[in-house]
Amino acid sequence: MPEQDSLFTPEVNGQDKGTGPEKPSPKTSANGNKVIIIDGHALAYRSYFAFQNLSTSKGVATNAVYGFLRLIQRILKEEGDNDATIITFDAPAKTFRHEQYEAYKAGRAAAPDDLHPQIETIKKLVRYMGIFQIEQAGLEADDLIGTIAKRCEEKGYHVEIVTSDRDSYQLVSDMICVRGLDKTDRYGPKEVFEKYGVTVEQWTDFRALTGDASDNIPGAKGIGPKTAQKLLEKYGSLEYILANLDTIEPKAQAKKIQESLEDVKFSKQLSAIITDAPIDVNPEGWAIHEMDKENLKNLLTELEFTSVLRELSFVEAPTYEYKSVPWGTSFYSGAVGYVFSDINPMTAEVTELAVATTDSVASVKDNEEKQDFFRNAKELHAADAKALTVYARRSGFEVIPGDDPILMAYVLDPNTATPETVARKYEVGEWPKDAGPRAIITAELLKTLPSKFTDLQKELYESLEKPLQSVLADMEQKGITIDSELLHQQSTTLNAQLNALEDNVRTIAENPKLNLNSRDQVADLLFTKLNLQAGKKTTTGKQSTSVQALEPLRDTHPIVAMILDYRELSKLKGTYLDPL
């Protein structure tokens, strides 16, 4: 692989101390190879929310796993023969920062319950793919990233850190850059300075002054990013500022720093990433990926990642013989494939429309042909036929929902309720992005699914579920009248009840900072402090605090009933009252 030019050439003139950054001199010559270090937990968390409603036919959530895998595959395609990809994870234990500062990261919301088992699946997936992964008790992934990055830099590697954590900017140099989890932008010294007005050498000083709410790092109370940037631009370093507080201008800012002096010093210490952790760094060995094909295939099959199985040649993709033909009257009653411009059919436009019959598929070319279809179609046979019906009726066409493979699949198995999971489960291929292939997959599903019904399921579908679509479409189009003021009053009342429950639980627990939304804190309270009999465990081996696990304990201690009531009211308020 030929040596690439540096991505970072900051054009910032060297100036006297306190007025601006100097471009650091490279410490080593590049060897032409690259190391990519991925913040595993950050990528898993981001993938969890980026890929909603993705699960196996058994209802096991796979959204975080799928998003993680897709980015890893993309990164591996960028690798040269001697490049290495490393994935770091936070170990399931407190770090030295937690020991130094009890409230470290205490403000973070608890991770979703179904994310933890997915992270364990991700670790297995990474292992079977032959990618080096590392976690170490007592250290955060940041410290592993920092150590690996700096040692690989010394070996002459260009380093890319894939993370959402801005503290990694302190590691940046001419050989090290930071890139976002799903973006191609790279941040080197020049880019950091252009966005924040501080050099990478000043980054921990900047964070010490501003603090970091996501990690519960205090900083200096009343000092924001702009003020911190101006102080560092003028005085050069936090060390100089703290040593000369009596002469720092403006005086009001100096006073704020003085009043938060210990917090500032501690914040600097907490923000600093370790770069000399006791770990072996072997980019040459990490560049070798020895895939465990059998276990990888079995895991991908269990996850129902059919498209990935095909891409890795573990299974063959199904092929369909549909002729692409011009639009005509014979397509008024076929299987419809469509693409909405928006998820809401009341505001969306149909940007693509195609119809598949027995062995042919036709796509509409223009708005006239689209109007012709909706004007003449009597029933809409489509995936989510109700949504397409809402759009059509909103546009002035009298149609009814016809057969819907997603609805059929739901009757067969309520855990299978999205086009993606239905297509995978019944092995007709991946749910495509374009209307033509969607029409073909819909047609294939409509051929496959009816034969799987039992007599009772067929009756349920034909007599209830299918005709109900038209009623629901009418309701969705016409809407319902709500009393917003009454709902607001009810939300306010529930909020007062939630606060009272929270106060009561905290009083009994003798912990004024107890977070009832934290699984770990609730588990510690119930099973450690109150010594209640634990029941179910999560897939990661922790004591479960789910409703199913706590309900049998309701009468064992008053606090259990309070926690269950809190959850019920919180869901009612957050899911129904507040959105309405």
Coordinates of C-alpha atoms in Angstrom, one line a residue:
M1 CA 0.0 0.0 0.0
P2 CA 1.6 3.3 -1.0
E3 CA 2.2 5.9 1.7
Q4 CA -0.7 8.4 1.9
D5 CA -0.3 12.0 2.4
S6 CA -1.1 13.4 5.8
L7 CA -4.7 14.3 6.2
F8 CA -3.7 17.1 8.5
T9 CA -1.7 20.2 7.5
P10 CA -2.8 23.0 9.8
E11 CA -1.9 26.3 8.5
V12 CA -1.6 28.1 11.8
N13 CA 1.4 30.3 12.4
G14 CA 3.4 29.8 15.5
Q15 CA 3.0 32.6 17.9
D16 CA 4.1 33.6 21.4
K17 CA 2.7 31.7 24.4
G18 CA -1.0 32.4 24.9
T19 CA -1.8 33.6 21.4
G20 CA -2.2 30.5 19.3
P21 CA -1.0 27.0 18.4
E22 CA 2.2 25.8 16.8
K23 CA 2.1 23.0 14.3
P24 CA 3.7 20.0 16.0
S25 CA 6.6 18.3 14.2
P26 CA 6.1 14.7 13.2
K27 CA 7.9 12.4 15.6
T28 CA 8.3 9.5 13.2
S29 CA 8.2 8.7 9.5
A30 CA 5.1 6.9 8.2
N31 CA 5.4 3.3 7.1
G32 CA 2.4 3.6 4.7
N33 CA 0.1 1.4 6.8
K34 CA -3.0 2.3 8.9
V35 CA -4.5 1.3 12.2
I36 CA -8.2 1.9 12.8
I37 CA -9.3 1.8 16.5
I38 CA -13.0 1.5 17.1
D39 CA -14.8 2.5 20.3
G40 CA -16.9 -0.6 20.6
H41 CA -19.5 0.5 23.2
A42 CA -20.0 3.9 21.5
L43 CA -20.6 2.2 18.1
A44 CA -23.0 -0.4 19.6
Y45 CA -25.0 2.4 21.4
R46 CA -25.2 4.5 18.3
S47 CA -26.3 1.5 16.2
Y48 CA -29.0 0.6 18.7
F49 CA -30.8 3.9 18.0
A50 CA -29.9 4.1 14.3
F51 CA -31.6 0.8 13.4
Q52 CA -35.0 0.7 15.1
N53 CA -37.4 -2.3 15.2
L54 CA -34.9 -4.9 14.0
S55 CA -35.2 -8.3 15.5
T56 CA -35.3 -12.0 14.7
S57 CA -38.4 -13.9 14.0
K58 CA -38.3 -15.0 17.7
G59 CA -38.4 -11.4 18.9
V60 CA -34.7 -11.1 19.8
A61 CA -33.4 -7.6 19.2
T62 CA -30.6 -7.3 16.7
N63 CA -30.6 -3.6 15.8
A64 CA -27.3 -2.8 17.5
V65 CA -25.6 -5.9 16.2
Y66 CA -26.7 -5.3 12.6
G67 CA -25.6 -1.6 12.6
F68 CA -22.3 -2.5 14.3
L69 CA -21.6 -5.3 11.7
R70 CA -22.3 -3.1 8.7
L71 CA -19.9 -0.4 9.8
I72 CA -17.2 -3.0 10.6
Q73 CA -17.7 -4.5 7.1
R74 CA -17.3 -1.0 5.6
I75 CA -14.1 -0.3 7.5
L76 CA -12.6 -3.7 6.6
K77 CA -13.1 -2.9 2.9
E78 CA -11.0 0.2 3.4
E79 CA -8.1 -1.9 4.8
G80 CA -4.8 -2.4 2.9
D81 CA -3.0 -5.7 3.2
N82 CA -1.0 -4.6 6.2
D83 CA -3.6 -2.4 7.9
A84 CA -5.1 -3.4 11.2
T85 CA -8.6 -2.9 12.8
I86 CA -8.9 -3.1 16.6
I87 CA -12.1 -2.8 18.7
T88 CA -12.0 -1.7 22.3
F89 CA -14.7 -2.3 24.9
D90 CA -15.3 -1.0 28.4
A91 CA -14.9 -3.8 30.8
P92 CA -17.9 -4.6 33.1
A93 CA -16.2 -3.1 36.1
K94 CA -15.5 0.3 37.7
T95 CA -12.4 2.1 36.5
F96 CA -9.8 4.0 38.4
R97 CA -11.8 7.2 37.6
H98 CA -14.8 5.8 39.5
E99 CA -12.6 5.1 42.4
Q100 CA -11.3 8.7 42.3
Y101 CA -14.7 10.3 41.8
E102 CA -17.8 8.5 42.9
A103 CA -20.1 10.6 40.7
Y104 CA -18.1 9.9 37.5
K105 CA -20.6 9.3 34.7
A106 CA -23.4 9.1 37.3
G107 CA -25.6 11.5 35.2
R108 CA -25.8 9.1 32.3
A109 CA -29.1 7.5 31.5
A110 CA -29.2 3.7 32.0
A111 CA -28.6 1.7 28.8
P112 CA -31.7 0.0 27.3
D113 CA -32.2 -3.4 28.7
D114 CA -31.9 -5.2 25.4
L115 CA -28.6 -3.5 24.5
H116 CA -26.5 -5.4 27.0
P117 CA -27.1 -8.9 25.5
Q118 CA -26.5 -7.4 22.0
I119 CA -23.1 -6.2 23.1
E120 CA -22.2 -9.7 24.2
T121 CA -23.4 -10.9 20.8
I122 CA -21.2 -8.3 19.1
K123 CA -18.2 -9.5 21.0
K124 CA -18.8 -13.0 19.8
L125 CA -19.3 -11.8 16.2
V126 CA -16.0 -9.8 16.3
R127 CA -14.2 -12.8 17.7
Y128 CA -15.5 -15.1 14.9
M129 CA -14.6 -12.5 12.3
G130 CA -11.0 -12.7 13.5
I131 CA -10.8 -9.0 14.5
F132 CA -8.7 -8.2 17.5
Q133 CA -10.7 -6.9 20.5
I134 CA -9.6 -5.7 23.9
E135 CA -11.0 -4.7 27.2
Q136 CA -9.3 -4.4 30.6
A137 CA -10.7 -4.1 34.1
G138 CA -9.9 -0.8 35.7
L139 CA -9.4 1.0 32.4
E140 CA -11.9 2.7 30.0
A141 CA -11.9 2.0 26.3
D142 CA -10.5 5.6 26.0
D143 CA -7.3 4.6 27.8
L144 CA -6.9 1.5 25.6
I145 CA -7.5 3.7 22.5
G146 CA -5.0 6.2 23.7
T147 CA -2.3 3.7 24.4
I148 CA -2.8 1.8 21.2
A149 CA -2.9 5.0 19.1
K150 CA 0.3 6.5 20.5
R151 CA 2.3 3.3 20.3
C152 CA 1.2 2.6 16.8
E153 CA 2.1 6.2 15.9
E154 CA 5.6 5.5 17.2
K155 CA 5.8 2.5 15.0
G156 CA 5.0 4.7 11.9
Y157 CA 1.3 3.9 11.4
H158 CA -1.4 6.4 10.5
V159 CA -4.1 6.0 13.1
E160 CA -7.8 6.6 12.8
I161 CA -10.0 6.6 15.9
V162 CA -13.6 5.8 15.3
T163 CA -15.6 7.3 18.3
S164 CA -18.1 9.8 19.4
D165 CA -16.1 10.9 22.4
R166 CA -14.5 14.3 21.8
D167 CA -11.9 13.7 24.6
S168 CA -10.1 11.7 21.9
Y169 CA -9.1 15.0 20.3
Q170 CA -6.3 15.2 22.9
L171 CA -4.7 12.2 21.1
V172 CA -4.7 13.9 17.6
S173 CA -1.5 14.6 15.8
D174 CA -0.2 14.6 12.2
M175 CA -0.4 10.8 12.3
I176 CA -3.6 10.4 14.4
C177 CA -7.1 11.5 13.5
V178 CA -10.6 11.1 14.9
R179 CA -13.6 10.2 12.8
G180 CA -17.2 10.0 13.7
L181 CA -19.1 6.7 14.1
D182 CA -21.0 7.0 10.8
K183 CA -19.2 9.9 9.1
T184 CA -16.2 10.2 6.8
D185 CA -15.0 13.5 8.2
R186 CA -11.6 13.3 9.9
Y187 CA -10.5 15.6 12.7
G188 CA -6.8 16.4 12.9
P189 CA -5.1 19.3 14.6
K190 CA -6.3 21.8 12.0
E191 CA -9.9 20.7 12.1
V192 CA -10.0 20.7 15.9
F193 CA -8.6 24.2 16.1
E194 CA -11.0 25.5 13.4
K195 CA -14.0 24.1 15.2
Y196 CA -13.2 24.8 18.9
G197 CA -10.4 27.5 18.7
V198 CA -8.0 25.4 20.9
T199 CA -5.1 23.2 20.0
V200 CA -5.1 19.5 20.7
E201 CA -2.4 20.2 23.4
Q202 CA -5.0 22.5 25.1
W203 CA -7.9 20.1 24.9
T204 CA -7.7 18.7 28.4
D205 CA -7.3 22.3 29.7
F206 CA -10.4 23.2 27.7
R207 CA -12.4 20.3 29.1
A208 CA -11.2 21.0 32.7
L209 CA -12.7 24.5 32.4
T210 CA -15.9 23.6 30.7
G211 CA -16.5 20.3 32.3
D212 CA -18.4 17.5 30.6
A213 CA -22.0 16.8 31.6
S214 CA -22.1 13.4 29.8
D215 CA -19.4 12.2 32.2
N216 CA -20.6 14.3 35.1
I217 CA -17.2 16.1 35.2
P218 CA -17.8 19.4 37.0
G219 CA -15.3 21.9 35.4
A220 CA -15.5 25.5 36.5
K221 CA -19.1 26.7 37.3
G222 CA -20.1 29.5 35.0
I223 CA -17.3 28.9 32.4
G224 CA -18.6 27.9 29.0
P225 CA -16.8 26.8 25.8
K226 CA -16.5 30.4 24.4
T227 CA -15.0 31.8 27.7
A228 CA -12.7 28.8 28.0
Q229 CA -11.5 29.2 24.4
K230 CA -10.8 32.9 24.9
L231 CA -8.9 32.3 28.1
L232 CA -6.7 29.6 26.5
E233 CA -6.2 31.7 23.4
K234 CA -4.9 34.6 25.6
Y235 CA -3.0 32.8 28.2
G236 CA -1.9 29.5 26.5
S237 CA -2.5 26.9 29.2
L238 CA -4.5 26.1 32.2
E239 CA -1.3 25.8 34.2
Y240 CA -0.5 29.4 33.5
I241 CA -4.1 30.5 34.3
L242 CA -4.1 28.7 37.7
A243 CA -0.7 30.0 38.6
N244 CA -1.7 33.6 37.8
L245 CA -5.3 33.9 38.9
D246 CA -4.7 37.3 40.5
T247 CA -3.7 38.8 37.1
I248 CA -6.2 37.0 34.9
E249 CA -8.7 39.1 33.0
P250 CA -11.6 39.5 33.2
K251 CA -11.6 39.3 36.9
A252 CA -15.1 37.8 37.0
Q253 CA -13.9 34.8 35.1
A254 CA -10.9 34.5 37.3
K255 CA -13.1 34.5 40.4
K256 CA -15.3 31.7 38.9
I257 CA -12.2 29.6 38.4
Q258 CA -10.9 30.4 41.9
E259 CA -14.3 29.3 43.4
S260 CA -14.1 26.0 41.4
L261 CA -10.4 25.5 41.7
E262 CA -10.4 22.0 43.1
D263 CA -13.1 20.9 40.6
V264 CA -11.0 22.3 37.7
K265 CA -7.9 20.5 38.8
F266 CA -9.8 17.3 39.3
S267 CA -11.6 17.7 36.0
K268 CA -8.3 18.0 34.2
Q269 CA -7.1 14.8 35.8
L270 CA -10.3 12.9 34.9
S271 CA -10.3 14.1 31.3
A272 CA -6.7 13.0 30.6
I273 CA -6.5 9.8 28.6
I274 CA -3.9 7.3 29.6
T275 CA -1.4 6.5 26.8
D276 CA 0.9 4.1 28.6
A277 CA -1.5 1.3 29.8
P278 CA 0.2 -2.1 30.4
I279 CA -1.0 -3.8 27.2
D280 CA 0.7 -5.5 24.3
V281 CA 0.5 -3.5 21.1
N282 CA 1.0 -5.6 18.0
P283 CA -0.5 -4.0 14.8
E284 CA 1.4 -6.4 12.6
G285 CA -0.4 -9.4 14.2
W286 CA -3.7 -7.6 14.4
A287 CA -3.6 -7.1 10.6
I288 CA -4.1 -10.9 10.2
H289 CA -7.8 -11.8 10.3
E290 CA -8.4 -15.6 10.8
M291 CA -12.1 -16.0 10.4
D292 CA -13.9 -18.8 12.3
K293 CA -16.2 -19.6 9.4
E294 CA -18.3 -22.3 11.0
N295 CA -19.2 -20.4 14.2
L296 CA -19.6 -17.1 12.2
K297 CA -22.1 -18.8 9.8
N298 CA -24.0 -20.3 12.7
L299 CA -24.2 -17.0 14.6
L300 CA -25.3 -15.1 11.5
T301 CA -27.9 -17.7 10.8
E302 CA -29.2 -17.4 14.4
L303 CA -29.3 -13.6 13.9
E304 CA -31.2 -14.1 10.6
F305 CA -28.7 -11.8 8.8
T306 CA -29.5 -13.4 5.4
S307 CA -27.9 -10.7 3.4
V308 CA -24.6 -11.0 5.2
L309 CA -24.7 -14.8 4.8
R310 CA -25.0 -14.2 1.1
E311 CA -22.3 -11.6 0.9
L312 CA -19.9 -14.0 2.6
S313 CA -21.0 -16.8 0.3
F314 CA -22.4 -18.9 3.1
V315 CA -25.8 -19.2 1.3
E316 CA -27.0 -18.5 -2.2
A317 CA -29.3 -15.6 -2.9
P318 CA -32.7 -16.5 -4.3
T319 CA -33.3 -15.4 -7.9
Y320 CA -36.7 -14.5 -9.5
E321 CA -37.6 -14.5 -13.1
Y322 CA -39.7 -11.3 -13.5
K323 CA -39.8 -9.5 -16.9
S324 CA -39.6 -5.8 -16.7
V325 CA -42.3 -4.5 -19.0
P326 CA -44.0 -1.1 -19.8
W327 CA -46.9 0.1 -17.6
G328 CA -50.3 -1.2 -18.6
T329 CA -53.9 -2.0 -17.5
S330 CA -52.9 -5.5 -16.5
F331 CA -51.0 -4.1 -13.4
Y332 CA -54.1 -2.6 -11.6
S333 CA -54.4 -5.7 -9.4
G334 CA -50.8 -6.9 -8.8
A335 CA -48.5 -6.8 -5.8
V336 CA -47.5 -3.2 -5.2
G337 CA -44.0 -2.0 -4.2
Y338 CA -43.7 1.7 -3.2
V339 CA -41.4 4.1 -1.5
F340 CA -42.6 7.0 0.7
S341 CA -40.8 10.3 1.1
D342 CA -41.7 10.2 4.8
I343 CA -42.6 7.6 7.3
N344 CA -46.0 9.3 8.0
P345 CA -48.5 8.4 5.2
M346 CA -50.5 11.6 6.1
T347 CA -47.6 13.8 5.0
A348 CA -45.7 11.5 2.6
E349 CA -45.5 11.4 -1.1
V350 CA -45.1 8.3 -3.2
T351 CA -41.7 8.8 -4.8
E352 CA -41.6 5.3 -6.5
L353 CA -44.3 2.9 -7.4
A354 CA -44.2 -0.5 -9.1
V355 CA -46.5 -3.5 -9.5
A356 CA -45.6 -7.2 -10.0
T357 CA -47.9 -9.8 -11.5
T358 CA -47.3 -13.5 -12.0
D359 CA -44.0 -13.1 -14.0
S360 CA -43.8 -9.4 -14.8
V361 CA -43.0 -6.1 -13.1
A362 CA -43.8 -2.6 -14.3
S363 CA -42.8 0.7 -12.8
V364 CA -44.7 4.0 -13.2
K365 CA -42.8 6.6 -15.1
D366 CA -44.6 9.7 -14.2
N367 CA -47.4 11.2 -12.1
E368 CA -50.0 10.5 -14.8
E369 CA -49.3 6.8 -14.6
K370 CA -49.4 6.9 -10.8
Q371 CA -52.7 8.7 -10.9
D372 CA -54.0 6.1 -13.4
F373 CA -53.1 3.3 -11.0
F374 CA -54.8 4.7 -8.0
R375 CA -57.8 5.7 -10.0
N376 CA -58.4 2.1 -11.3
A377 CA -57.0 -0.1 -8.5
K378 CA -59.8 -1.5 -6.3
E379 CA -57.6 -3.2 -3.7
L380 CA -54.0 -2.4 -2.7
H381 CA -52.0 -5.6 -2.2
A382 CA -48.8 -4.4 -0.5
A383 CA -46.5 -4.5 2.5
D384 CA -48.3 -2.2 4.9
A385 CA -51.3 -1.8 2.7
K386 CA -53.0 0.3 5.3
A387 CA -50.3 3.1 5.0
L388 CA -50.6 3.1 1.2
T389 CA -54.4 3.2 1.5
V390 CA -54.2 6.3 3.8
Y391 CA -52.0 8.0 1.2
A392 CA -54.4 7.1 -1.6
R393 CA -57.5 8.3 0.3
R394 CA -55.8 11.4 1.4
S395 CA -55.1 12.0 -2.3
G396 CA -58.8 11.6 -3.3
F397 CA -58.9 8.0 -4.4
E398 CA -61.4 5.4 -3.2
V399 CA -59.4 2.2 -2.5
I400 CA -59.4 -0.4 0.2
P401 CA -56.4 -2.4 1.7
G402 CA -56.0 -5.8 0.1
D403 CA -53.7 -8.6 1.1
D404 CA -50.7 -7.6 3.2
P405 CA -47.8 -10.0 3.7
I406 CA -46.7 -8.1 6.8
L407 CA -50.2 -8.6 8.3
M408 CA -50.1 -12.3 7.3
A409 CA -46.7 -12.8 8.9
Y410 CA -48.1 -11.0 12.1
V411 CA -51.0 -13.5 12.3
L412 CA -48.5 -16.4 11.9
D413 CA -46.1 -14.9 14.5
P414 CA -46.7 -11.6 16.3
N415 CA -42.9 -11.1 16.7
T416 CA -42.5 -10.8 13.0
A417 CA -44.0 -7.5 12.0
T418 CA -41.6 -5.5 9.7
P419 CA -40.8 -6.0 6.0
E420 CA -37.2 -6.7 6.9
T421 CA -37.8 -9.4 9.4
V422 CA -40.6 -11.0 7.3
A423 CA -38.4 -11.2 4.2
R424 CA -35.6 -12.7 6.2
K425 CA -37.7 -15.2 8.0
Y426 CA -39.4 -16.6 4.9
E427 CA -36.2 -16.5 2.9
V428 CA -37.3 -14.5 -0.1
G429 CA -34.3 -12.2 0.1
E430 CA -33.5 -8.9 1.8
W431 CA -36.2 -6.2 1.8
P432 CA -34.9 -3.8 -0.9
K433 CA -34.8 0.0 -1.1
D434 CA -36.4 0.4 -4.5
A435 CA -40.1 0.0 -5.6
G436 CA -39.5 -2.6 -8.3
P437 CA -37.7 -5.1 -6.2
R438 CA -40.1 -4.4 -3.3
A439 CA -43.0 -5.4 -5.6
I440 CA -41.3 -8.6 -6.5
I441 CA -40.6 -9.6 -2.9
T442 CA -44.2 -8.7 -2.0
A443 CA -45.5 -10.9 -4.7
E444 CA -43.3 -13.8 -3.6
L445 CA -44.4 -13.4 0.0
L446 CA -48.1 -13.3 -1.1
K447 CA -47.4 -16.6 -2.9
T448 CA -45.7 -18.2 0.2
L449 CA -47.5 -17.1 3.3
P450 CA -51.2 -18.1 2.7
S451 CA -50.3 -21.8 2.6
K452 CA -48.8 -21.5 6.1
F453 CA -52.0 -20.5 7.8
T454 CA -53.9 -23.0 9.9
D455 CA -57.7 -22.9 9.5
L456 CA -58.1 -20.7 12.5
Q457 CA -55.3 -18.3 11.4
K458 CA -56.9 -18.0 8.0
E459 CA -60.2 -17.2 9.5
L460 CA -58.6 -14.6 11.8
Y461 CA -56.8 -13.0 8.9
E462 CA -59.8 -13.0 6.5
S463 CA -62.6 -12.1 8.9
L464 CA -60.8 -9.7 11.3
E465 CA -57.3 -8.5 10.5
K466 CA -57.7 -7.8 6.8
P467 CA -61.0 -5.9 6.9
L468 CA -59.8 -4.0 10.1
Q469 CA -57.1 -2.3 8.0
S470 CA -59.8 -0.2 6.2
V471 CA -61.3 0.9 9.5
L472 CA -57.9 1.8 10.9
A473 CA -57.0 3.7 7.7
D474 CA -60.2 5.8 8.1
M475 CA -59.3 6.5 11.7
E476 CA -55.8 7.5 10.8
Q477 CA -56.9 9.8 8.0
K478 CA -59.7 11.5 9.9
G479 CA -58.0 11.5 13.3
I480 CA -59.7 11.9 16.7
T481 CA -60.5 14.9 18.8
I482 CA -58.5 15.2 22.0
D483 CA -58.7 17.5 25.0
S484 CA -55.1 18.9 25.2
E485 CA -55.8 20.8 28.3
L486 CA -57.1 17.8 30.2
L487 CA -54.2 15.7 29.0
H488 CA -51.8 18.4 30.2
Q489 CA -53.5 18.4 33.6
Q490 CA -53.3 14.7 33.9
S491 CA -49.6 14.7 32.9
T492 CA -49.0 17.3 35.7
T493 CA -50.8 15.2 38.2
L494 CA -48.9 12.1 37.2
N495 CA -45.6 14.1 37.5
A496 CA -46.4 15.0 41.1
Q497 CA -47.2 11.4 41.8
L498 CA -44.0 10.2 40.3
N499 CA -42.0 12.8 42.3
A500 CA -43.7 11.6 45.5
L501 CA -43.0 8.0 44.7
E502 CA -39.4 8.8 43.9
D503 CA -39.0 10.8 47.2
N504 CA -40.5 7.9 49.2
V505 CA -38.3 5.3 47.7
R506 CA -35.2 7.5 48.2
T507 CA -36.1 8.1 51.8
I508 CA -36.5 4.4 52.5
A509 CA -33.3 3.6 50.6
E510 CA -31.5 6.4 52.5
N511 CA -30.1 7.5 49.1
P512 CA -31.2 11.0 47.9
K513 CA -29.6 10.4 44.5
L514 CA -31.1 7.1 43.7
N515 CA -32.1 6.8 40.1
L516 CA -35.2 4.7 39.7
N517 CA -34.5 4.4 36.0
S518 CA -31.2 2.7 36.6
R519 CA -31.4 -1.1 36.5
D520 CA -28.1 -1.5 38.4
Q521 CA -29.1 1.0 41.2
V522 CA -32.5 -0.6 41.6
A523 CA -30.9 -4.1 41.6
D524 CA -28.4 -3.1 44.2
L525 CA -31.1 -1.6 46.4
L526 CA -33.4 -4.6 46.3
F527 CA -31.1 -7.5 46.2
T528 CA -28.0 -6.2 48.1
K529 CA -29.2 -3.5 50.6
L530 CA -32.7 -4.9 51.3
N531 CA -31.6 -8.5 50.7
L532 CA -34.7 -9.5 48.8
Q533 CA -34.9 -12.9 47.1
A534 CA -33.6 -12.4 43.6
G535 CA -35.4 -14.2 40.8
K536 CA -34.6 -14.1 37.1
K537 CA -31.3 -13.1 35.7
T538 CA -30.6 -11.1 32.5
T539 CA -28.7 -12.7 29.6
T540 CA -25.5 -11.1 31.0
G541 CA -25.9 -12.8 34.3
K542 CA -27.2 -9.7 36.3
Q543 CA -30.2 -9.8 38.5
S544 CA -33.3 -8.8 36.5
T545 CA -35.4 -5.9 37.6
S546 CA -38.0 -6.3 34.9
V547 CA -41.7 -6.2 35.8
Q548 CA -41.9 -10.0 35.5
A549 CA -39.1 -10.4 38.0
L550 CA -40.4 -7.8 40.5
E551 CA -44.1 -8.6 40.5
P552 CA -43.7 -11.8 42.6
L553 CA -41.8 -9.6 45.2
R554 CA -44.5 -7.0 45.4
D555 CA -45.7 -8.0 48.9
T556 CA -42.2 -8.7 50.3
H557 CA -41.4 -5.0 50.9
P558 CA -43.3 -1.7 50.3
I559 CA -40.5 -0.3 48.2
V560 CA -41.2 -3.0 45.4
A561 CA -44.8 -1.8 45.0
M562 CA -43.6 1.8 44.8
I563 CA -41.0 0.9 42.1
L564 CA -43.6 -1.0 40.1
D565 CA -46.1 1.9 40.4
Y566 CA -43.4 4.4 39.4
R567 CA -42.7 2.5 36.3
E568 CA -46.4 2.1 35.3
L569 CA -47.1 5.8 35.8
S570 CA -43.9 6.8 34.1
K571 CA -44.8 4.8 31.0
L572 CA -48.3 6.1 31.0
K573 CA -47.0 9.7 31.1
G574 CA -44.1 9.3 28.7
T575 CA -45.7 7.0 26.2
Y576 CA -49.3 8.4 26.1
L577 CA -50.0 11.7 27.9
D578 CA -46.9 13.7 26.9
P579 CA -46.8 12.8 23.2
L580 CA -50.5 13.6 22.8

